C-alpha atoms as a printed R data frame, in Angstrom:
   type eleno elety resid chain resno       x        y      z
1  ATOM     1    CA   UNK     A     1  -3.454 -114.134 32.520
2  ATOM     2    CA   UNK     A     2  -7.155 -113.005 32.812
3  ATOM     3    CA   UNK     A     3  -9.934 -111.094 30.727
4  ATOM     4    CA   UNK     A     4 -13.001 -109.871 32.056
5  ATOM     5    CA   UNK     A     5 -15.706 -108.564 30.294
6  ATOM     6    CA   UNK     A     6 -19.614 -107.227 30.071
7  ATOM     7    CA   UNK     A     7 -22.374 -107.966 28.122
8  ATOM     8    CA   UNK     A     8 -22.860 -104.289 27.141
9  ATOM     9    CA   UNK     A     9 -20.142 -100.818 26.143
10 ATOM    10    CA   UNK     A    10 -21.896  -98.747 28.721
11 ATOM    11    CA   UNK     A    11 -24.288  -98.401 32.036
12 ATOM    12    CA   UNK     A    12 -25.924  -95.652 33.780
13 ATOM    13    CA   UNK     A    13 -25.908  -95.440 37.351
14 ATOM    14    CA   UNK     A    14 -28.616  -97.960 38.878
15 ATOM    15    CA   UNK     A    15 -28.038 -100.590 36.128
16 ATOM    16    CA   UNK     A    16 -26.805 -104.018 36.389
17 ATOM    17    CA   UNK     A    17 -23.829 -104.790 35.128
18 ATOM    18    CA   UNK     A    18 -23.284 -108.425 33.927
19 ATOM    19    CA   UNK     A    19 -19.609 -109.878 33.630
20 ATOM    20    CA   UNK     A    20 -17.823 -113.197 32.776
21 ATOM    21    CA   UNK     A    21 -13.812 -113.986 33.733
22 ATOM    22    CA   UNK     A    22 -11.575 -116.009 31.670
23 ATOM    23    CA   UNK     A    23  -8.168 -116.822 33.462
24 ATOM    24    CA   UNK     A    24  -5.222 -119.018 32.131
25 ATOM    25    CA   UNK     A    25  -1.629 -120.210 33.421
26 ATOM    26    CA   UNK     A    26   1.257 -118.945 30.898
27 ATOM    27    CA   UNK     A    27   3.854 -121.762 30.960
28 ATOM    28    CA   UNK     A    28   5.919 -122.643 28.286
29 ATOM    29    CA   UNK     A    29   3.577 -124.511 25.805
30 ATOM    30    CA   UNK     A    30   0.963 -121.837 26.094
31 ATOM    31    CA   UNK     A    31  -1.717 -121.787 28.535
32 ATOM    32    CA   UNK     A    32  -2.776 -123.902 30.957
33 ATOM    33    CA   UNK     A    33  -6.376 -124.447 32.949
34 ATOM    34    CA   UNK     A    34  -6.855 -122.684 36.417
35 ATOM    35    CA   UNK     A    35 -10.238 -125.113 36.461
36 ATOM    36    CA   UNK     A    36 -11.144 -125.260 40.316
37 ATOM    37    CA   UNK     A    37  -8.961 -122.022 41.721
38 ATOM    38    CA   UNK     A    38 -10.533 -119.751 43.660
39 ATOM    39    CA   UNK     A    39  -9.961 -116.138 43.051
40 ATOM    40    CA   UNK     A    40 -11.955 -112.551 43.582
41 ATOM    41    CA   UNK     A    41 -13.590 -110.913 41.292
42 ATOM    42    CA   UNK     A    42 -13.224 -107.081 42.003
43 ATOM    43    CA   UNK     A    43 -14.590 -103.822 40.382
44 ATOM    44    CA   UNK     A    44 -12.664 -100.397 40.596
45 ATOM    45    CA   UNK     A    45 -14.063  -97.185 40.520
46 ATOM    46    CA   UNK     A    46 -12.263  -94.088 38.610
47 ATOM    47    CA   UNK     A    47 -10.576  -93.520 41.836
48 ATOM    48    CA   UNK     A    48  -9.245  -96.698 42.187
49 ATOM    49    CA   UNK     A    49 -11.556  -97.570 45.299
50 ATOM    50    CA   UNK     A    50 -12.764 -101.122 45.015
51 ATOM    51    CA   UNK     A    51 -16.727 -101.125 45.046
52 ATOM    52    CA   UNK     A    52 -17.222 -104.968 44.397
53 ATOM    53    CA   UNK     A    53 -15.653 -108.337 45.652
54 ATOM    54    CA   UNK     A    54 -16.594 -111.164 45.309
55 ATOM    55    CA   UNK     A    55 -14.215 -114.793 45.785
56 ATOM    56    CA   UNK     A    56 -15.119 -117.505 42.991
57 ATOM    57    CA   UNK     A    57 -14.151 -120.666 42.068
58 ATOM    58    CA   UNK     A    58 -13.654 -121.285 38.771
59 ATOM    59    CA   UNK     A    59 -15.437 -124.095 36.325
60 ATOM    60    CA   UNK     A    60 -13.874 -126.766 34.234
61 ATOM    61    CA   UNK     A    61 -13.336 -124.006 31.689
62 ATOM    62    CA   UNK     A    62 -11.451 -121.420 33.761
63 ATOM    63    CA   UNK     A    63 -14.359 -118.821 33.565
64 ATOM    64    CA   UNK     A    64 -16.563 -117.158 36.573
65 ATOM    65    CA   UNK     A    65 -19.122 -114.947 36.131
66 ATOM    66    CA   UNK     A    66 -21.187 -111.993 38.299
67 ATOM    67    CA   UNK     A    67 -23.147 -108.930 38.150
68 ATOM    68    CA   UNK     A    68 -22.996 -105.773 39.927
69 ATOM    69    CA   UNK     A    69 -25.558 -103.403 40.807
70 ATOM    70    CA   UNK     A    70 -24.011 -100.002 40.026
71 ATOM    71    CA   UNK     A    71 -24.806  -97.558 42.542
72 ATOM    72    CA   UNK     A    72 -27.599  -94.567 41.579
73 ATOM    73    CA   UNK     A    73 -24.678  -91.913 42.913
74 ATOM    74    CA   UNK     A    74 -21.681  -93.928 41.004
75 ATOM    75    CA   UNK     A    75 -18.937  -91.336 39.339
76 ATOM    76    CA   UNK     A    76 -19.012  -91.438 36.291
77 ATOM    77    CA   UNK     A    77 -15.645  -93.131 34.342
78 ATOM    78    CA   UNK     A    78 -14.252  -96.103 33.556
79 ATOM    79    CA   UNK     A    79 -14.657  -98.780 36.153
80 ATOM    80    CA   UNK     A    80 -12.112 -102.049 36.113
């Protein structure tokens, strides 16, 4: 199970985007840590094209964190 999320609602093209991860294990008591995995970090365009990836290992606490330069000629939309 996994959340990512920015430190702002909204960016315009040529911005900066700064995100943090949060990923757990579902088993039967709940969740468990993923401290150590590695994993990617990807960003999706409106079109579903991925414009970012990055892999990551994640800390004690399950999290990773990145930023992303979006591109001056991004679409506009929703990216993932």
């Amino acid at each position: 199970v996994g959340l990512a999320f920015a430190d702002r609602g909204i960016y315009k093209p040529g911005e900066t985007v700064h995100f943090k991860a949060i990923a757990r294990l579902a088993v039967a008591t709940g969740f468990g840590s993923l401290a150590g995995t590695e994993t990617t970090l990807r960003v999706v365009n409106p079109d579903g094209d991925e414009v970012y990836s990055r892999n990551v290992t994640l800390t004690d606490f399950g999290t990773a964190d990145g930023e992303w330069a979006v591109p001056k000629d991004a679409k506009l939309g929703w990216y993932r």
